[in-house]
XYZ file of C-alpha atoms in Angstrom:
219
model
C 23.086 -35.311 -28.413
C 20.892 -31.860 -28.298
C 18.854 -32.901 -24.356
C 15.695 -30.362 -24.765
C 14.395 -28.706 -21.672
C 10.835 -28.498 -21.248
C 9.162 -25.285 -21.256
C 7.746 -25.298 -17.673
C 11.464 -26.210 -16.560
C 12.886 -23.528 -18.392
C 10.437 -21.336 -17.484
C 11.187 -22.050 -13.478
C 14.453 -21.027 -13.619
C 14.045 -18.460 -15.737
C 11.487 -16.889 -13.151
C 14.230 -17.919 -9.985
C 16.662 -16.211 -12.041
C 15.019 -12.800 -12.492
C 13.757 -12.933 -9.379
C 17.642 -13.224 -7.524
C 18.310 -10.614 -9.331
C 15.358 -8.033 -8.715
C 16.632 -9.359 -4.667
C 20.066 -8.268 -5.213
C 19.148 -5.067 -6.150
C 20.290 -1.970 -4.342
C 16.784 -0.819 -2.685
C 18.240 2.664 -4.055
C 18.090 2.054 -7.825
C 14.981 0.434 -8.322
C 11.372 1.506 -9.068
C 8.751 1.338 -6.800
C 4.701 1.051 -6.938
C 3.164 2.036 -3.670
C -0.243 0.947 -3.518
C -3.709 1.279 -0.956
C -6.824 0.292 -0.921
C -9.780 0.827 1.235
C -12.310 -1.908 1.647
C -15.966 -2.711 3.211
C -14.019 -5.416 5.387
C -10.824 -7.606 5.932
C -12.046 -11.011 4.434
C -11.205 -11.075 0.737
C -13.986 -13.751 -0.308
C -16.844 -11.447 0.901
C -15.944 -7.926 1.490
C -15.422 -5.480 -1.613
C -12.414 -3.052 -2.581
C -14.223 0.661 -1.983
C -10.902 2.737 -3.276
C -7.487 2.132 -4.918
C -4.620 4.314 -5.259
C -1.195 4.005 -6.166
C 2.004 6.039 -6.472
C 5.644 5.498 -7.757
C 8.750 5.807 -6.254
C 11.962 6.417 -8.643
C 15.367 6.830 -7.349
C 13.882 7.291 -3.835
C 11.669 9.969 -5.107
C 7.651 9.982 -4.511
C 5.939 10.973 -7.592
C 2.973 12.695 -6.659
C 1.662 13.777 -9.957
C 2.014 10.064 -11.499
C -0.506 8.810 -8.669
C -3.428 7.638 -9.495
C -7.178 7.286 -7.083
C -9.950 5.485 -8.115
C -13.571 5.123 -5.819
C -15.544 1.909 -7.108
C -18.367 2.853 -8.516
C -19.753 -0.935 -8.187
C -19.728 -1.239 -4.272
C -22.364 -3.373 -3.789
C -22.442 -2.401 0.656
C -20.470 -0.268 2.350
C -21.766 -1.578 5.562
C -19.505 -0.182 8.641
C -16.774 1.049 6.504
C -17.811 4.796 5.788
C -16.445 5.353 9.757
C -12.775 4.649 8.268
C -12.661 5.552 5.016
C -15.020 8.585 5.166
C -16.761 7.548 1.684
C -20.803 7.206 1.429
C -22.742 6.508 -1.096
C -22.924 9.768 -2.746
C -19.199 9.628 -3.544
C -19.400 5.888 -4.281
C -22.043 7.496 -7.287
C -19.482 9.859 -8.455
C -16.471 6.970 -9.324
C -15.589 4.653 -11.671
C -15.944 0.807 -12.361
C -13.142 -1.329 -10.714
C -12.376 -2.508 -13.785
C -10.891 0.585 -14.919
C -8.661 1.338 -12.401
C -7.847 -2.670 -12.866
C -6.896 -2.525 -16.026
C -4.832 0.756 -15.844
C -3.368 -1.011 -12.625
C -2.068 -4.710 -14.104
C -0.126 -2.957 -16.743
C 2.139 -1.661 -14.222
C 3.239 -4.273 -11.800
C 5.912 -6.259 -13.489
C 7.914 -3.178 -13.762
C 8.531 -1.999 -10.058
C 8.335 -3.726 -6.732
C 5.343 -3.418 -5.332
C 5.281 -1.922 -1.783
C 1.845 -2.060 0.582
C 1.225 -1.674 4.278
C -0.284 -5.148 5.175
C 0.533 -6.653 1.743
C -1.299 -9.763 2.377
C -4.555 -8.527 3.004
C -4.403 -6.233 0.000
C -3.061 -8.684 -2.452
C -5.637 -10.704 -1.425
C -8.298 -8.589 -2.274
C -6.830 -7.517 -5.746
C -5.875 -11.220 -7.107
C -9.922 -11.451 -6.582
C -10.547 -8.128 -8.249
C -8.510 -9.427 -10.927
C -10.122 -13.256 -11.494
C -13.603 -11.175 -10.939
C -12.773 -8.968 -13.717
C -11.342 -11.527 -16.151
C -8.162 -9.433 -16.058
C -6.129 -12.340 -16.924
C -2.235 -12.193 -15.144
C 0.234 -15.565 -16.095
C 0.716 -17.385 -13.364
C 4.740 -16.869 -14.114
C 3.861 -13.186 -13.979
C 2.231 -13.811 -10.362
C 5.155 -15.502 -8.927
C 7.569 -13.183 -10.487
C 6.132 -10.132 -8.124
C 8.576 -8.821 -5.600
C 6.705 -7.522 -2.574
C 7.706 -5.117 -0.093
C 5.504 -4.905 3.342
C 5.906 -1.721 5.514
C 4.411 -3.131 8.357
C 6.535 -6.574 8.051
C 9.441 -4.295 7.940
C 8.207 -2.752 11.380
C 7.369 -5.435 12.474
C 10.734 -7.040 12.300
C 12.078 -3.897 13.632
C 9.904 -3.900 16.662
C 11.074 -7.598 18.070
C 14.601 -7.530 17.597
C 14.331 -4.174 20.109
C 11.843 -7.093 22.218
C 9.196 -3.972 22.333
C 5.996 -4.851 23.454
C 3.450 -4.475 20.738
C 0.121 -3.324 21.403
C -2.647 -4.534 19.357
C -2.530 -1.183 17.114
C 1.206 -0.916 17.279
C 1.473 -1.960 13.441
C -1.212 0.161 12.345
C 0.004 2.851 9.333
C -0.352 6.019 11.789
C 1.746 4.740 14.779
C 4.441 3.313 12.391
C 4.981 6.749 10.910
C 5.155 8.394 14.293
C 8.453 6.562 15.599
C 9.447 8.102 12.211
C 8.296 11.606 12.903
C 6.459 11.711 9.895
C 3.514 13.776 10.381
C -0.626 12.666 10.139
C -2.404 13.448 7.420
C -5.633 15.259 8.020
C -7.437 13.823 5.039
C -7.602 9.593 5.268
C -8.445 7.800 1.855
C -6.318 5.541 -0.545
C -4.162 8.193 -1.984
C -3.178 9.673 1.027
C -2.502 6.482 2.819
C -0.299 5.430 -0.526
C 2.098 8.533 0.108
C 2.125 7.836 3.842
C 3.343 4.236 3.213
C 5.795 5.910 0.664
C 6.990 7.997 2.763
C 7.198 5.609 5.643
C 9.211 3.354 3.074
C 11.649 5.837 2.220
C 12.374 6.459 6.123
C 12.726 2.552 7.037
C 15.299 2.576 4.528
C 17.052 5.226 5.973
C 16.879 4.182 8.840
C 18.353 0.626 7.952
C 20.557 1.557 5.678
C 22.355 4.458 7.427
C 24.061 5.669 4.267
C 25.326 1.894 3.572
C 24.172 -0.377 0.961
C 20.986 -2.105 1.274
C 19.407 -4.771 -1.129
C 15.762 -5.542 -1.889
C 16.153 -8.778 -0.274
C 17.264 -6.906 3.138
C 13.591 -5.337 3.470
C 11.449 -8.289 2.290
């Protein structure tokens, strides 16, 4: 007697399967998609996505040239956000539609792990973008994402030394400074992608001191 699994069984541990083994990985041989955005405010429901960039990381090397930056042509308010991001409407003319950089964008994620700085907030805002846009992703696909926060991995770093955290102590600047990374004088998406890369890159070293380290380790 043949027993036949049902598809949305199969399909379960087919996605727990692949995703064991994208956490057993050595965090040295996979591929990486840094991504940033820049946004008229923090609450995903109301606020809008002003800029997107994103940049990969192959065998623990930043790949400037294969970055991409999009500005959102269809902000529909900027309100307060110009004093962070630095973009008014005259540059918010010059860009594209969100859709664009959407599209380019969905193609790309089921091949590395994603990496953000605050992934939760940024997710958030592009699963929106996404449903907005009709820019359908399979639910399987969704749950299949492997996630890597730089500011989770600080964070976790910062209470097993029982520091005191101040309320900015997680912030992208200040993480890269107990680092010794240096600012960058221009602030927008693409510039805040590479600093999270490169802010990546040193966490690892930093954990891994030369030893092996698995995906799993830094989620």
């Amino acid at each position: 007697m043949i027993l036949k699994i049902p598809k949305m069984i199969l399909h379960f541990f087919l996605r727990l399967n692949n995703l064991n083994k994208r956490h057993n990985l050595s965090c040295f041989d996979v591929n990486y998609l840094v991504i940033d955005l820049e946004l008229t405010g923090l609450n995903s429901k109301q606020d809008e996505i002003v800029s997107l960039a994103w940049l990969p990381i192959v065998k623990q090397r930043i790949y400037v040239g294969k970055g991409k930056y999009f500005i959102n042509s269809q902000v529909g308010k900027l309100k307060q956000s110009p004093i962070f991001h630095g973009l008014d409407t005259g540059a918010i003319e010059q860009g594209k539609p969100l859709n664009s950089a959407l599209e380019q964008l969905v193609k790309l994620i089921d091949d590395s792990v994603l990496v953000f700085h605050n992934a939760s907030l940024d997710w958030a805002f592009l699963l929106k973008a996404f449903k907005d846009y009709n820019i359908s992703i399979p639910t399987e696909k969704i749950k299949s994402i492997v996630m890597i926060d730089t500011m989770k991995i600080e964070h976790r770093r910062l209470s097993r030394q029982s520091q005191d955290m101040r309320f900015d102590a997680l912030n992208l600047e200040r993480c890269r400074k107990r680092y010794h990374l240096p600012d960058y004088a221009n602030h927008n998406a693409f510039t805040d992608a590479m600093a999270t890369a490169e802010l990546l890159l040193a966490q690892i070293n930093n954990m891994s001191r030369s030893k092996a380290l698995l995906i799993k380790q830094l989620l």
